[in-house]
Short mmCIF file of C-alpha atoms and ligand atoms in Angstrom, two decimals:
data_model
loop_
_atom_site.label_atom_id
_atom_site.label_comp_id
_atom_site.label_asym_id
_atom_site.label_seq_id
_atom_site.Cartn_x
_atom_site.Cartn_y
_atom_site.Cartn_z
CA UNK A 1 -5.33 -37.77 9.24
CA UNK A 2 -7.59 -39.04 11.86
CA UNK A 3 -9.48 -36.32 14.21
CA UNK A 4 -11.48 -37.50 17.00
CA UNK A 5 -13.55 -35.27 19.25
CA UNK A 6 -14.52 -35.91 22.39
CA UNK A 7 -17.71 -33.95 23.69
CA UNK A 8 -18.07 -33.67 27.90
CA UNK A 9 -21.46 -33.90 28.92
CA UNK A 10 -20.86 -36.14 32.04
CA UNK A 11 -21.52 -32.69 34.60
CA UNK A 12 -24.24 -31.51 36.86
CA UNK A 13 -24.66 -28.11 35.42
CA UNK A 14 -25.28 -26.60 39.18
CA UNK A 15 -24.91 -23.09 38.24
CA UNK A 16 -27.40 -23.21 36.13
CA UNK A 17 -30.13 -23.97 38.32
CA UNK A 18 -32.21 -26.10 36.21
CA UNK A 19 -33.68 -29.90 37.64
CA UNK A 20 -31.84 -32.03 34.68
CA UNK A 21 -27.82 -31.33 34.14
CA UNK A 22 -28.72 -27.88 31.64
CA UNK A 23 -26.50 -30.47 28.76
CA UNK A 24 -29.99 -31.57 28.23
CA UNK A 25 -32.04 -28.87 28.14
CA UNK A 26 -33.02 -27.30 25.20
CA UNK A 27 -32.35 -24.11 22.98
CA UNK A 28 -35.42 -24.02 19.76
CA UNK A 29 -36.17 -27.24 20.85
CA UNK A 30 -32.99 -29.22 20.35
CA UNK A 31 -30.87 -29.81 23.14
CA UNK A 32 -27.44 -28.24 23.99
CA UNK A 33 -25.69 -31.66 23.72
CA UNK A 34 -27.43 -32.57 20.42
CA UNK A 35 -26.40 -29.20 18.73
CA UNK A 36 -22.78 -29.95 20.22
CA UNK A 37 -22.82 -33.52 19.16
CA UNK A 38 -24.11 -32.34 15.67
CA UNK A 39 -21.55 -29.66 15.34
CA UNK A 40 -18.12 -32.54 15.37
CA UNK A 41 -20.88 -34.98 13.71
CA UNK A 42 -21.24 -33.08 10.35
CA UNK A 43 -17.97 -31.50 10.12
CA UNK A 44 -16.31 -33.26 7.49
CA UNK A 45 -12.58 -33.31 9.20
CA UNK A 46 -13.60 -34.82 12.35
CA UNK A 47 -13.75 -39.11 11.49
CA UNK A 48 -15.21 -39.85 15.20
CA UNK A 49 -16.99 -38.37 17.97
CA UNK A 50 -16.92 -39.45 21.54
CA UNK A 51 -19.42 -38.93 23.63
CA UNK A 52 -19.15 -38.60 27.61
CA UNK A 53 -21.29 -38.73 30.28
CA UNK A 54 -23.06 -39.38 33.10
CA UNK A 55 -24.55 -43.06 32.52
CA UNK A 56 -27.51 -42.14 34.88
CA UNK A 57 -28.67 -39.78 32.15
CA UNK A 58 -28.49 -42.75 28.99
CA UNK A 59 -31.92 -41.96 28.40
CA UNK A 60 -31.32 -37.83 27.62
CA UNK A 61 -28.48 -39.08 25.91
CA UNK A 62 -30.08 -42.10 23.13
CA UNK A 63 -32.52 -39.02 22.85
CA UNK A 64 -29.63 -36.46 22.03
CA UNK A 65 -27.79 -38.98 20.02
CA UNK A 66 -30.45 -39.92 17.98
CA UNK A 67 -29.54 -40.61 14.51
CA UNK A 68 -26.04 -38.50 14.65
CA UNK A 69 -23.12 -40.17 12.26
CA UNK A 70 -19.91 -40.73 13.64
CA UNK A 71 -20.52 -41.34 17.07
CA UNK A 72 -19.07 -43.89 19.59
CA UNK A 73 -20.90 -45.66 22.17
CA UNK A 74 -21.26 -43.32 24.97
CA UNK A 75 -17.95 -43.89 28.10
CA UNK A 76 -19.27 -42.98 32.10
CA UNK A 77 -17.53 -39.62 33.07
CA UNK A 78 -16.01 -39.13 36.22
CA UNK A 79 -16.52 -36.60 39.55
CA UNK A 80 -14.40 -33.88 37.36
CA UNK A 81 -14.11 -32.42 34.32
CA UNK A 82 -10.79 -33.78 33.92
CA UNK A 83 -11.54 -37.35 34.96
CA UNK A 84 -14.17 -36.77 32.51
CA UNK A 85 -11.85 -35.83 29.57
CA UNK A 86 -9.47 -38.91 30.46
CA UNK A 87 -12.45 -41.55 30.25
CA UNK A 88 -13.11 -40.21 26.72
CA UNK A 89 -9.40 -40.11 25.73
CA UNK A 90 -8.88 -43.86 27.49
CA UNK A 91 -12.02 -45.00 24.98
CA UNK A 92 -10.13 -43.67 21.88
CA UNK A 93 -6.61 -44.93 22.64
CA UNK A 94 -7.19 -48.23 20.85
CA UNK A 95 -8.45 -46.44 18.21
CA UNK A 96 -5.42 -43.96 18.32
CA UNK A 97 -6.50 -41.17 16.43
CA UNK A 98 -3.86 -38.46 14.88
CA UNK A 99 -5.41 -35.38 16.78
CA UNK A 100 -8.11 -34.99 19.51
CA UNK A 101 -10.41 -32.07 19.74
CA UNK A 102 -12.15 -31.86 23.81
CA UNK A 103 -14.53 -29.87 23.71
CA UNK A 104 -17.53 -28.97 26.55
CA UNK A 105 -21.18 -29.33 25.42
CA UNK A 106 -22.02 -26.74 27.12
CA UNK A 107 -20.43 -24.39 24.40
CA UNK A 108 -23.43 -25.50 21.77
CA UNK A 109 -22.49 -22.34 19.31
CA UNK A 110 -19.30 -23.14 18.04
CA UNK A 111 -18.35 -22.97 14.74
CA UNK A 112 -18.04 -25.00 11.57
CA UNK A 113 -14.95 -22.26 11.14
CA UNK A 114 -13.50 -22.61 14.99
CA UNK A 115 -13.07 -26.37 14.72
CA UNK A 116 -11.06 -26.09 11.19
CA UNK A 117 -8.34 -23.55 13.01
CA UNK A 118 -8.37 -25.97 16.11
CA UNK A 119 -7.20 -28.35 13.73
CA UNK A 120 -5.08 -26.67 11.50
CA UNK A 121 -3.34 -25.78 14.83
CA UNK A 122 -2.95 -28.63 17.08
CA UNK A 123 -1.37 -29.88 13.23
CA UNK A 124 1.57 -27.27 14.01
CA UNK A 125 1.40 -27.08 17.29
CA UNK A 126 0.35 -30.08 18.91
CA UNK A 127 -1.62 -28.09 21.74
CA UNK A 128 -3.73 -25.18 21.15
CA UNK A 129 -6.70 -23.67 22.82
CA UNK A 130 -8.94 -20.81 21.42
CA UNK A 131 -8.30 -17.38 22.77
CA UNK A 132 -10.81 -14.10 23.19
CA UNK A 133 -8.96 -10.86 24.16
CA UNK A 134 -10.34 -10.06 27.67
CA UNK A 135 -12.26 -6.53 27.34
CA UNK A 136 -13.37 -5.47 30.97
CA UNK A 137 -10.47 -4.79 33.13
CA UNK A 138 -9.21 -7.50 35.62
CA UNK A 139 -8.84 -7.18 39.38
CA UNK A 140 -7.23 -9.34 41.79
CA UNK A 141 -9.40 -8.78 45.00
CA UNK A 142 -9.31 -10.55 48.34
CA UNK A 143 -12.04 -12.28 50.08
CA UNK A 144 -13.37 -8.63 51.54
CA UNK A 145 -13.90 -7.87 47.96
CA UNK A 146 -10.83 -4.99 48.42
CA UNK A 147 -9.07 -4.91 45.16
CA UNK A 148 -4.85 -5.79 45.66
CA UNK A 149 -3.97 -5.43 42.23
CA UNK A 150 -5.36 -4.26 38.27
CA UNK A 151 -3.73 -6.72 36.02
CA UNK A 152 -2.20 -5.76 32.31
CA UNK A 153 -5.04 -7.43 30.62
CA UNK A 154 -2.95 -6.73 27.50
CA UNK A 155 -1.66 -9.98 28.16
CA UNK A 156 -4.81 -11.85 29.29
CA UNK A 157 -6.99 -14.04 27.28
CA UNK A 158 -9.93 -15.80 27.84
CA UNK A 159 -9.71 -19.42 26.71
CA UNK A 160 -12.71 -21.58 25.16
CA UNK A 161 -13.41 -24.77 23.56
CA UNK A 162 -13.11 -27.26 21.36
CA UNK A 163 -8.99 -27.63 22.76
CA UNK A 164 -6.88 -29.22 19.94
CA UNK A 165 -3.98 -31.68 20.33
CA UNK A 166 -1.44 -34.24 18.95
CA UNK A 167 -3.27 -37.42 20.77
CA UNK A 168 -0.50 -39.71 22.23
CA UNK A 169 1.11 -36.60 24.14
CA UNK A 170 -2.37 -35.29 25.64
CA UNK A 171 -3.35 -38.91 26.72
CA UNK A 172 0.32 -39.22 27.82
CA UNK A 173 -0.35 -35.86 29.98
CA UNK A 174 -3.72 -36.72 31.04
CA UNK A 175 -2.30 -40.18 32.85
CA UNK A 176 0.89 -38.69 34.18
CA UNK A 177 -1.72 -36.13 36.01
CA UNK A 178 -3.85 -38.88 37.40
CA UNK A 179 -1.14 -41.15 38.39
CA UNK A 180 -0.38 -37.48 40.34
CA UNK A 181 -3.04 -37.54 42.29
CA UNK A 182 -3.77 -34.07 40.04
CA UNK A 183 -7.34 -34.13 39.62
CA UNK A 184 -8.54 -30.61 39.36
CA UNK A 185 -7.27 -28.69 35.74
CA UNK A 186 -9.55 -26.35 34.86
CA UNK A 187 -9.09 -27.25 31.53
CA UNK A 188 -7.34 -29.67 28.87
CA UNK A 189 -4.65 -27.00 28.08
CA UNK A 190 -4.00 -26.39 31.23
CA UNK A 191 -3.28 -29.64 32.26
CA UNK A 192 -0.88 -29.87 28.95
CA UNK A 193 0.66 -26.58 30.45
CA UNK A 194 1.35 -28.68 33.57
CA UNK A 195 3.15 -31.55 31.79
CA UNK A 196 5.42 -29.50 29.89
CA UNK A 197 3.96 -29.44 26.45
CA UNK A 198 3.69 -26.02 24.17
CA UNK A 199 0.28 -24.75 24.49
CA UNK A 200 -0.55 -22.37 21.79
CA UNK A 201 -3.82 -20.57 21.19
CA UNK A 202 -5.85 -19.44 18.15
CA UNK A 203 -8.80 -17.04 17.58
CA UNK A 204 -11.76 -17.85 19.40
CA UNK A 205 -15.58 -16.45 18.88
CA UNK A 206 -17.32 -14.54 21.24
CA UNK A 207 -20.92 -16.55 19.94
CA UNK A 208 -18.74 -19.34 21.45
CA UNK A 209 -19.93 -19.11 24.86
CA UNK A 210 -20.56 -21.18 27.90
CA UNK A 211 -24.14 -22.02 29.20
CA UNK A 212 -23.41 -21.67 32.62
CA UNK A 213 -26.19 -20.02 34.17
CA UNK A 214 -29.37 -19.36 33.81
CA UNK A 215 -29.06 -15.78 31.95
CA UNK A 216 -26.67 -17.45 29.67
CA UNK A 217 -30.33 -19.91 28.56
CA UNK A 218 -31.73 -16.57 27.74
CA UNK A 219 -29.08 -15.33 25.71
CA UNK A 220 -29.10 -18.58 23.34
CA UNK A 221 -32.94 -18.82 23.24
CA UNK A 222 -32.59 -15.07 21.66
CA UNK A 223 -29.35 -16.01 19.42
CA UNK A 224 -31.11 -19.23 18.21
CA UNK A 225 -34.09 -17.30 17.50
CA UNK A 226 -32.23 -14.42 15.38
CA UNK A 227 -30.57 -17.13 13.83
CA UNK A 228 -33.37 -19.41 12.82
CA UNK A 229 -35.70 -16.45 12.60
CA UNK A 230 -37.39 -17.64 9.08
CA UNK A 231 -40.30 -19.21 10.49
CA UNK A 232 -42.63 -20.67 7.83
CA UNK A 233 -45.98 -23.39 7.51
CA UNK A 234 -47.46 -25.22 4.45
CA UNK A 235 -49.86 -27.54 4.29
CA UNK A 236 -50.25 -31.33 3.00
CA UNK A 237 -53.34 -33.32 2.34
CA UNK A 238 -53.81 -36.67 1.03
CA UNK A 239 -56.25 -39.03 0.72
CA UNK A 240 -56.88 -43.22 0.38
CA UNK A 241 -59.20 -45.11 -0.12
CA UNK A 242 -60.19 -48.05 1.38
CA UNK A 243 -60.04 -52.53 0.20
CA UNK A 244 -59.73 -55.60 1.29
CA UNK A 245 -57.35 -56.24 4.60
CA UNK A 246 -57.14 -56.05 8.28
CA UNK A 247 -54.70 -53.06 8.88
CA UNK A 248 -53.89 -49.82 7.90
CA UNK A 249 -50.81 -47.71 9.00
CA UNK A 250 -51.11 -44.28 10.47
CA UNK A 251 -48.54 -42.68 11.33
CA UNK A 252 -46.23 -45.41 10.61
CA UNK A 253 -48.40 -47.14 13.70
CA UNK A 254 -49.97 -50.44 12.61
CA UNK A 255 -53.70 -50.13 13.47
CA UNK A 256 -56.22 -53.17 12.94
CA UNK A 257 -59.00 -52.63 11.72
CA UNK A 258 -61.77 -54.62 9.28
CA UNK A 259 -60.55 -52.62 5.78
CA UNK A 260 -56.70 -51.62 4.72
CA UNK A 261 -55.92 -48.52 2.70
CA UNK A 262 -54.91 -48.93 -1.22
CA UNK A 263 -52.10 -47.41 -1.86
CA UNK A 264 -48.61 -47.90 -4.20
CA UNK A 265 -46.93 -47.71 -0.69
CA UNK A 266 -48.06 -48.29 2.85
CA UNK A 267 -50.65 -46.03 2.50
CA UNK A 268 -49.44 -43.91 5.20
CA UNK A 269 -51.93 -40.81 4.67
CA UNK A 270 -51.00 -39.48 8.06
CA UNK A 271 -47.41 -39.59 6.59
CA UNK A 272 -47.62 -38.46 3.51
CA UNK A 273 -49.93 -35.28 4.35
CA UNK A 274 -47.22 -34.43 6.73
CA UNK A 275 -44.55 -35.06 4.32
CA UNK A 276 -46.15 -32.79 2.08
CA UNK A 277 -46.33 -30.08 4.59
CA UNK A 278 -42.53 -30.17 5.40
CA UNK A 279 -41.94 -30.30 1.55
CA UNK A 280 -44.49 -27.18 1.07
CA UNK A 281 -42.03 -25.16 3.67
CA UNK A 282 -38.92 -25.09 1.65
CA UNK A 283 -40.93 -25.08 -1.63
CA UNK A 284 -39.75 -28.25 -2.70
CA UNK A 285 -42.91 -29.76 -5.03
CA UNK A 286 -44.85 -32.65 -3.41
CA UNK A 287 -43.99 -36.32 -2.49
CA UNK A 288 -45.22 -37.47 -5.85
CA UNK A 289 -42.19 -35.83 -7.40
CA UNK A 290 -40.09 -36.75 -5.38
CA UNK A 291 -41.19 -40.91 -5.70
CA UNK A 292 -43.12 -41.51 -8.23
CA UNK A 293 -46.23 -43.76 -8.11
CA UNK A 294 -44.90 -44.86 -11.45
CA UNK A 295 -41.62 -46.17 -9.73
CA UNK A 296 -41.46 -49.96 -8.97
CA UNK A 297 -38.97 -49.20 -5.98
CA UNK A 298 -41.79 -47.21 -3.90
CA UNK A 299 -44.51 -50.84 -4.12
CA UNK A 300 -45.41 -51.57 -0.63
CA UNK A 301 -42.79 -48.73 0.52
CA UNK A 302 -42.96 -47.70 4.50
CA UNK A 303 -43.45 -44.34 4.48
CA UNK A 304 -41.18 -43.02 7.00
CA UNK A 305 -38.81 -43.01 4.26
CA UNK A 306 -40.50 -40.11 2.43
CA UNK A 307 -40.95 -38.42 5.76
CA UNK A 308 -37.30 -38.95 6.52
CA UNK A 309 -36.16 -37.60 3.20
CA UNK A 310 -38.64 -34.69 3.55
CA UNK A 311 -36.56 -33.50 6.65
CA UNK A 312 -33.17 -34.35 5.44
CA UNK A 313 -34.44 -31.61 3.13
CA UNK A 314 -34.95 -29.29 5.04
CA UNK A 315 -31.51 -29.86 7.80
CA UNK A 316 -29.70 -28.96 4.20
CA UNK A 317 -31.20 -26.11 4.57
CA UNK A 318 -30.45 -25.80 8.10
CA UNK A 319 -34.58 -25.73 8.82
CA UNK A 320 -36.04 -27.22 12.42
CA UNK A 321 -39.39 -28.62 12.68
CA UNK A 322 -41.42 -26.24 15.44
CA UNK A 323 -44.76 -28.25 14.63
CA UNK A 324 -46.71 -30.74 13.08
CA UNK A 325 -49.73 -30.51 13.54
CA UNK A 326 -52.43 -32.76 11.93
CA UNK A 327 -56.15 -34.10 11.95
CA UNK A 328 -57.11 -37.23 10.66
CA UNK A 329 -61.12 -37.64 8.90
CA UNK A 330 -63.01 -40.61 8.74
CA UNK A 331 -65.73 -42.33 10.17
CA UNK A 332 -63.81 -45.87 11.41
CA UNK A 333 -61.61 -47.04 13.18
CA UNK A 334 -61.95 -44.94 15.90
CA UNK A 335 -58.27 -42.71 16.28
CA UNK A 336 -58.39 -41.94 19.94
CA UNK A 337 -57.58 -44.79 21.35
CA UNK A 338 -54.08 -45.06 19.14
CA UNK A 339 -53.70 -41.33 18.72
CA UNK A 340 -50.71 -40.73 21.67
CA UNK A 341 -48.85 -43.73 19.97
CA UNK A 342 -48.81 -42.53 16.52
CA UNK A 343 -47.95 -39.04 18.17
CA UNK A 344 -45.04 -40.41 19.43
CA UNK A 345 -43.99 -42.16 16.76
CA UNK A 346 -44.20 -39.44 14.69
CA UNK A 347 -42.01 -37.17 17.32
CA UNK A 348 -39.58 -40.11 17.12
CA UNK A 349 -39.42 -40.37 13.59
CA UNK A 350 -39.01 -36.74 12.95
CA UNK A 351 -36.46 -36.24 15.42
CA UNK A 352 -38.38 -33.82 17.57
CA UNK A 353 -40.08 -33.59 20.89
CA UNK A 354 -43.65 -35.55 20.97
CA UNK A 355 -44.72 -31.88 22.44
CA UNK A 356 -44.41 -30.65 19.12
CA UNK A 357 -46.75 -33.14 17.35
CA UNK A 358 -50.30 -32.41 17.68
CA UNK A 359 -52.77 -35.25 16.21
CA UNK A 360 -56.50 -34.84 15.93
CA UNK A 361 -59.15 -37.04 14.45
CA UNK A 362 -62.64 -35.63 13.39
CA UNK A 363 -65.62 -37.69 11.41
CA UNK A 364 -67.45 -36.15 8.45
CA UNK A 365 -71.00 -36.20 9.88
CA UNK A 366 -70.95 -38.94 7.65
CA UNK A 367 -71.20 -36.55 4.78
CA UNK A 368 -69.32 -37.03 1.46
CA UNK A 369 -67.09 -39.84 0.69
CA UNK A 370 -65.44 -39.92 4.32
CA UNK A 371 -68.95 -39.98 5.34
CA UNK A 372 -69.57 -43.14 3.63
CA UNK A 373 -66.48 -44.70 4.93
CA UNK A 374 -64.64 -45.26 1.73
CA UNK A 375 -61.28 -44.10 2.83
CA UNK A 376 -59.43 -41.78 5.50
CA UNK A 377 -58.22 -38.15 4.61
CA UNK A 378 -55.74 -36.39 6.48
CA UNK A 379 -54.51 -32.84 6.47
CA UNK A 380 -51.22 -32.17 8.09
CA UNK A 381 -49.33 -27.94 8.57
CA UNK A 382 -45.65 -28.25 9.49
CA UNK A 383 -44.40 -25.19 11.03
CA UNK A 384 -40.43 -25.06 10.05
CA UNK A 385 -37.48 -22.42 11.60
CA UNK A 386 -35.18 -21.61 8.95
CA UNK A 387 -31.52 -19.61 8.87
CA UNK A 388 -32.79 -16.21 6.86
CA UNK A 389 -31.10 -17.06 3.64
CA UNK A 390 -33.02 -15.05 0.66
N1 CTP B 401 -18.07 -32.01 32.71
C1 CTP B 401 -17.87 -33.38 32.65
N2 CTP B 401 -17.61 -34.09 33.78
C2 CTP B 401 -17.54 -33.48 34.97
C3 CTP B 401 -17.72 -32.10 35.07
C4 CTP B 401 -17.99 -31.37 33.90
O1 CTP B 401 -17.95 -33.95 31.57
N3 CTP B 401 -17.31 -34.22 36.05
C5 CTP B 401 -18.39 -31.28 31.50
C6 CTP B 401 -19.73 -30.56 31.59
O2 CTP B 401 -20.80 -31.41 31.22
C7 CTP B 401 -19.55 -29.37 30.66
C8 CTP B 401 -18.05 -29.14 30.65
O3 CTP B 401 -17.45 -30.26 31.29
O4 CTP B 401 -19.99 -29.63 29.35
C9 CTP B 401 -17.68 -27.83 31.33
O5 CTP B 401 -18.04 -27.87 32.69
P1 CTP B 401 -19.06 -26.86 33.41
O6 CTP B 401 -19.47 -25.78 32.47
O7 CTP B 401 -18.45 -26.52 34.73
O8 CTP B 401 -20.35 -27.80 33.59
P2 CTP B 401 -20.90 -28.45 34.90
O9 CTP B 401 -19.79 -28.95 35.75
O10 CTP B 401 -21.92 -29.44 34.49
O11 CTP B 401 -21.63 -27.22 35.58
P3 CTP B 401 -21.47 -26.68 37.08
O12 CTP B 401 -19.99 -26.47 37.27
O13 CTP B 401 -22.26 -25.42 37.10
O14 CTP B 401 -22.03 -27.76 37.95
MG1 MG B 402 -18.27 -27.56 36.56
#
């Protein structure tokens, strides 16, 4: 059975008020479209994910995007949401999955949980939307505000995303509606509604809400921070020394200089006292463990790999980076000049925003060892969010 989702992010996000469509903005430091892209990425039902959007913003997406599994090259939305939902269905149709789940990024809390009864649905059903009993009492008013009728809300529900269905009917509804000149269904269901098919609905979550305004930002920045509320740090240190060469690697940034650093791998200290940090926050030994000097597989090795592991460690775990934050010692080559490239790097290769690497370079008076100029030291903290677990 194959279940494609496709994730709208091609709006403006007016309500909310922010400069950049609020798709991009960021809740704990990931963005609302990566956490919605994520959620269809990892779950292990869903074969393909189709991103949509607005192909001014390619940048905020490849940023988003970054890494992610199962995702499709990005289609243009259109000027609404459901012109938006028929570009992403039009890029899967070749593809023809089984069942398609449309879902807006702007609902970044749904569930592992939600999108298995979307799908075990739409598998019955063919169309089904999830459903919240409405709690307040509902009004019909008229423009004066004066109410004309109370409404048996016994009978009311308010509807959500992801919306699951059989594929060849929705994309079947979806043209039919164009070719209409019908442009303006609020949603995917109701536009199903339109063209005759069964819409059913399923349970919904009430943490499945949409970030429309700008109190809704405030409500997620407190939910993700209950929810990732373990914060911890741990340090890493290493150090190498210097030989023969005219490079060394910092940060996975190649630097020239007169000397190289010895080491089984690329002698990343920068890398590996960070990767030591992130290991020290989930308690999980040191990189030595984890590849062994002694291993023939590690010789000449870039470390971004160890760093990369290091952090797949800790997303098991559901853990975010909140900082890295390391200093460099030695007396040459001179850091400054290359330190906002290797901070970006670093931001890059971890995943996160270069505003959460910090990078600092000090000499040793030319005291000691470092002093001398025999090698480079470096001494990294990581600063890691985790779910509370134990
Ligand atoms: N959407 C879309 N294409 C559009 C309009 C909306 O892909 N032309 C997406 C939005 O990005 C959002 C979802 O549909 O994820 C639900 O729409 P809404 O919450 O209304 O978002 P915006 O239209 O961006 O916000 P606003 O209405 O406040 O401008
Ligand atoms: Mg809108």
């Amino acid at each position: 059975m194959k279940v494609a989702a496709i994730v709208l992010a091609a709006g403006s996000g007016f309500r909310a008020g922010f400069g950049a469509p609020k798709q991009f903005r960021t809740i704990g430091g990931e963005s609302v479209l990566r956490r919605s892209l994520r959620l269809f990425a990892a779950h292990p039902r869903v074969t393909t994910v189709q991103p949509v959007i607005d192909p001014a913003h390619a940048s905020h997406f490849a940023e988003a995007a970054a890494g992610l599994p199962k995702l499709q090259k990005f289609v243009a939305g259109g000027t609404t949401r459901q012109s938006s939902a028929l570009a992403g269905l039009e890029s899967l149709a070749p593809e023809g999955p089984d069942f398609v789940l449309i879902h807006d990024s702007a609902r970044p809390f749904a569930s592992t949980a939600l999108l298995d009864r979307a799908i075990d649905t739409a598998a019955v059903h063919a169309a089904a939307a999830p459903a919240l009993p409405v709690t307040d009492t509902i009004k019909r008013v008229d423009q004066t505000g004066r109410v004309s009728e109370t409404l048996d809300r016994s009978a009311l529900r308010s509807i959500q995303t992801p919306q699951a269905f059989a594929f060849l009917p929705i994309l079947a509804a979806h043209r039919r509606a164009a070719a209409s000149s019908r442009n303006d269904f609020p949603d995917d269901a109701a536009l199903a509604e339109w063209a005759g098919m069964n819409v059913t609905t399923f349970e919904g979550e009430a943490g499945n809400f949409k970030l429309t305004t700008a109190e809704d930002f405030l409500r997620a920045q407190t939910i993700d921070a209950q929810a990732l509320g373990d914060i911890r740090t741990a340090n890493g240190f290493d150090v190498h020394a210097f030989g023969p060469g005219d490079h060394i690697v910092l940060g996975g940034v190649h630097v020239a200089h007169t000397r190289a650093l010895v080491g089984h791998s690329d002698a990343d200290v920068l890398l590996h006292a960070i990767t030591d940090a992130i290991l020290g926050t989930i308690a999980a030994g040191d990189i030595g463990q984890h590849f062994p000097p002694s291993d023939p597989q590690w010789r000449g090795a870039s470390s971004d790999r160890f760093l990369a592991y290091a952090i797949s460690l800790l997303a098991g775990r559901g853990g975010r980076i909140a900082l890295l934050d390391a200093t460099l010692l030695c007396e040459a080559p001179k850091i400054a000049p290359h330190a906002e490239a290797i901070r970006r790097n670093i931001a890059a290769l971890a995943g996160i925003d270069a505003g959460r690497v910090s990078l600092k370079a000090t000499t040793t008076e030319q005291l000691g060892f470092l002093g001398r100029g025999e090698g480079i030291a470096a001494m990294a903290t990581a600063t890691v969010r985790l779910p509370w677990s134990e």
